């Protein structure tokens, strides 16, 4: 469902449809929040190649998988809520 909505919004964007363009970030977030996140954790499918390809479903709007994996999986999940080592703790901290 989320993939279809996202694809429809991308198609509308290519046609110059203002409504599709406004809905695209929201639709893409719905797709990324479920599909990409679970795929990067290797839990979306029991088939590794499916997880590999679907982790790219958040491109190009939300994040780069090659940055996400070292940051989120290697920093956040190894050092959850450790102020010194978990980079996710600092997302909303003032610069």
Tab-separated table of C-alpha atoms in Angstrom:
chain	number	residue	atom	x	y	z
A	1	UNK	CA	0.000	0.000	0.000
A	2	UNK	CA	2.728	2.474	1.011
A	3	UNK	CA	4.843	1.592	-2.026
A	4	UNK	CA	1.859	2.151	-4.325
A	5	UNK	CA	1.071	5.503	-2.722
A	6	UNK	CA	4.696	6.587	-2.989
A	7	UNK	CA	4.963	5.461	-6.618
A	8	UNK	CA	1.731	7.281	-7.429
A	9	UNK	CA	3.046	10.484	-5.845
A	10	UNK	CA	6.343	10.202	-7.759
A	11	UNK	CA	4.371	9.739	-10.999
A	12	UNK	CA	2.268	12.792	-10.139
A	13	UNK	CA	5.390	14.784	-9.352
A	14	UNK	CA	6.815	13.898	-12.767
A	15	UNK	CA	3.575	15.154	-14.371
A	16	UNK	CA	3.750	18.385	-12.369
A	17	UNK	CA	0.742	17.568	-10.164
A	18	UNK	CA	0.849	19.942	-7.170
A	19	UNK	CA	-1.212	17.659	-4.896
A	20	UNK	CA	1.047	14.676	-5.556
A	21	UNK	CA	4.087	16.849	-4.930
A	22	UNK	CA	2.695	17.987	-1.566
A	23	UNK	CA	1.796	14.412	-0.572
A	24	UNK	CA	5.105	12.906	-1.697
A	25	UNK	CA	7.123	13.525	1.497
A	26	UNK	CA	4.343	12.119	3.696
A	27	UNK	CA	3.823	9.080	1.448
A	28	UNK	CA	7.559	8.473	1.279
A	29	UNK	CA	7.838	8.729	5.072
A	30	UNK	CA	5.142	6.061	5.477
A	31	UNK	CA	7.104	3.787	3.168
A	32	UNK	CA	10.448	4.509	4.807
A	33	UNK	CA	9.196	4.236	8.366
A	34	UNK	CA	8.189	0.642	7.836
A	35	UNK	CA	9.908	-0.827	4.821
A	36	UNK	CA	13.346	0.735	4.914
A	37	UNK	CA	13.779	0.609	8.669
A	38	UNK	CA	12.889	-3.071	8.897
A	39	UNK	CA	14.975	-3.915	5.831
A	40	UNK	CA	18.097	-2.255	7.248
A	41	UNK	CA	17.621	-4.343	10.376
A	42	UNK	CA	17.317	-7.465	8.223
A	43	UNK	CA	13.869	-8.192	9.606
A	44	UNK	CA	11.575	-7.324	6.699
A	45	UNK	CA	12.137	-10.596	4.893
A	46	UNK	CA	13.837	-13.918	5.506
A	47	UNK	CA	15.495	-13.422	2.114
A	48	UNK	CA	18.658	-11.302	2.505
A	49	UNK	CA	18.464	-9.967	-1.070
A	50	UNK	CA	14.958	-8.608	-0.418
A	51	UNK	CA	16.186	-6.758	2.674
A	52	UNK	CA	19.175	-5.450	0.714
A	53	UNK	CA	17.124	-3.920	-2.101
A	54	UNK	CA	14.238	-2.623	0.016
A	55	UNK	CA	16.564	-0.747	2.351
A	56	UNK	CA	16.973	1.728	-0.505
A	57	UNK	CA	13.262	2.610	-0.459
A	58	UNK	CA	14.000	5.717	1.616
A	59	UNK	CA	16.216	7.229	-1.059
A	60	UNK	CA	16.491	10.035	-1.982
A	61	UNK	CA	14.174	11.928	0.340
A	62	UNK	CA	14.889	10.669	3.841
A	63	UNK	CA	18.326	9.207	4.289
A	64	UNK	CA	21.282	7.556	2.671
A	65	UNK	CA	21.546	3.906	3.699
A	66	UNK	CA	25.341	4.078	3.575
A	67	UNK	CA	25.218	6.750	6.289
A	68	UNK	CA	22.248	5.257	8.181
A	69	UNK	CA	23.822	1.841	8.769
A	70	UNK	CA	27.013	3.054	10.490
A	71	UNK	CA	25.145	5.728	12.416
A	72	UNK	CA	21.982	3.966	13.488
A	73	UNK	CA	22.905	0.306	13.556
A	74	UNK	CA	26.499	0.535	14.698
A	75	UNK	CA	26.239	3.554	16.999
A	76	UNK	CA	22.667	3.677	18.265
A	77	UNK	CA	22.007	-0.035	18.678
A	78	UNK	CA	25.351	-0.802	20.284
A	79	UNK	CA	25.281	2.182	22.625
A	80	UNK	CA	21.581	3.014	23.058
A	81	UNK	CA	21.102	6.246	25.050
A	82	UNK	CA	24.785	6.472	25.979
A	83	UNK	CA	25.356	10.229	25.775
A	84	UNK	CA	28.978	9.802	24.721
A	85	UNK	CA	28.568	7.105	22.058
A	86	UNK	CA	24.968	7.081	20.768
A	87	UNK	CA	24.748	9.664	17.970
A	88	UNK	CA	20.947	9.429	17.945
A	89	UNK	CA	20.833	11.060	21.392
A	90	UNK	CA	22.099	14.302	19.827
A	91	UNK	CA	19.683	14.684	16.885
A	92	UNK	CA	17.709	17.489	18.482
A	93	UNK	CA	20.449	19.029	20.601
A	94	UNK	CA	21.327	22.653	19.879
A	95	UNK	CA	24.337	23.111	17.643
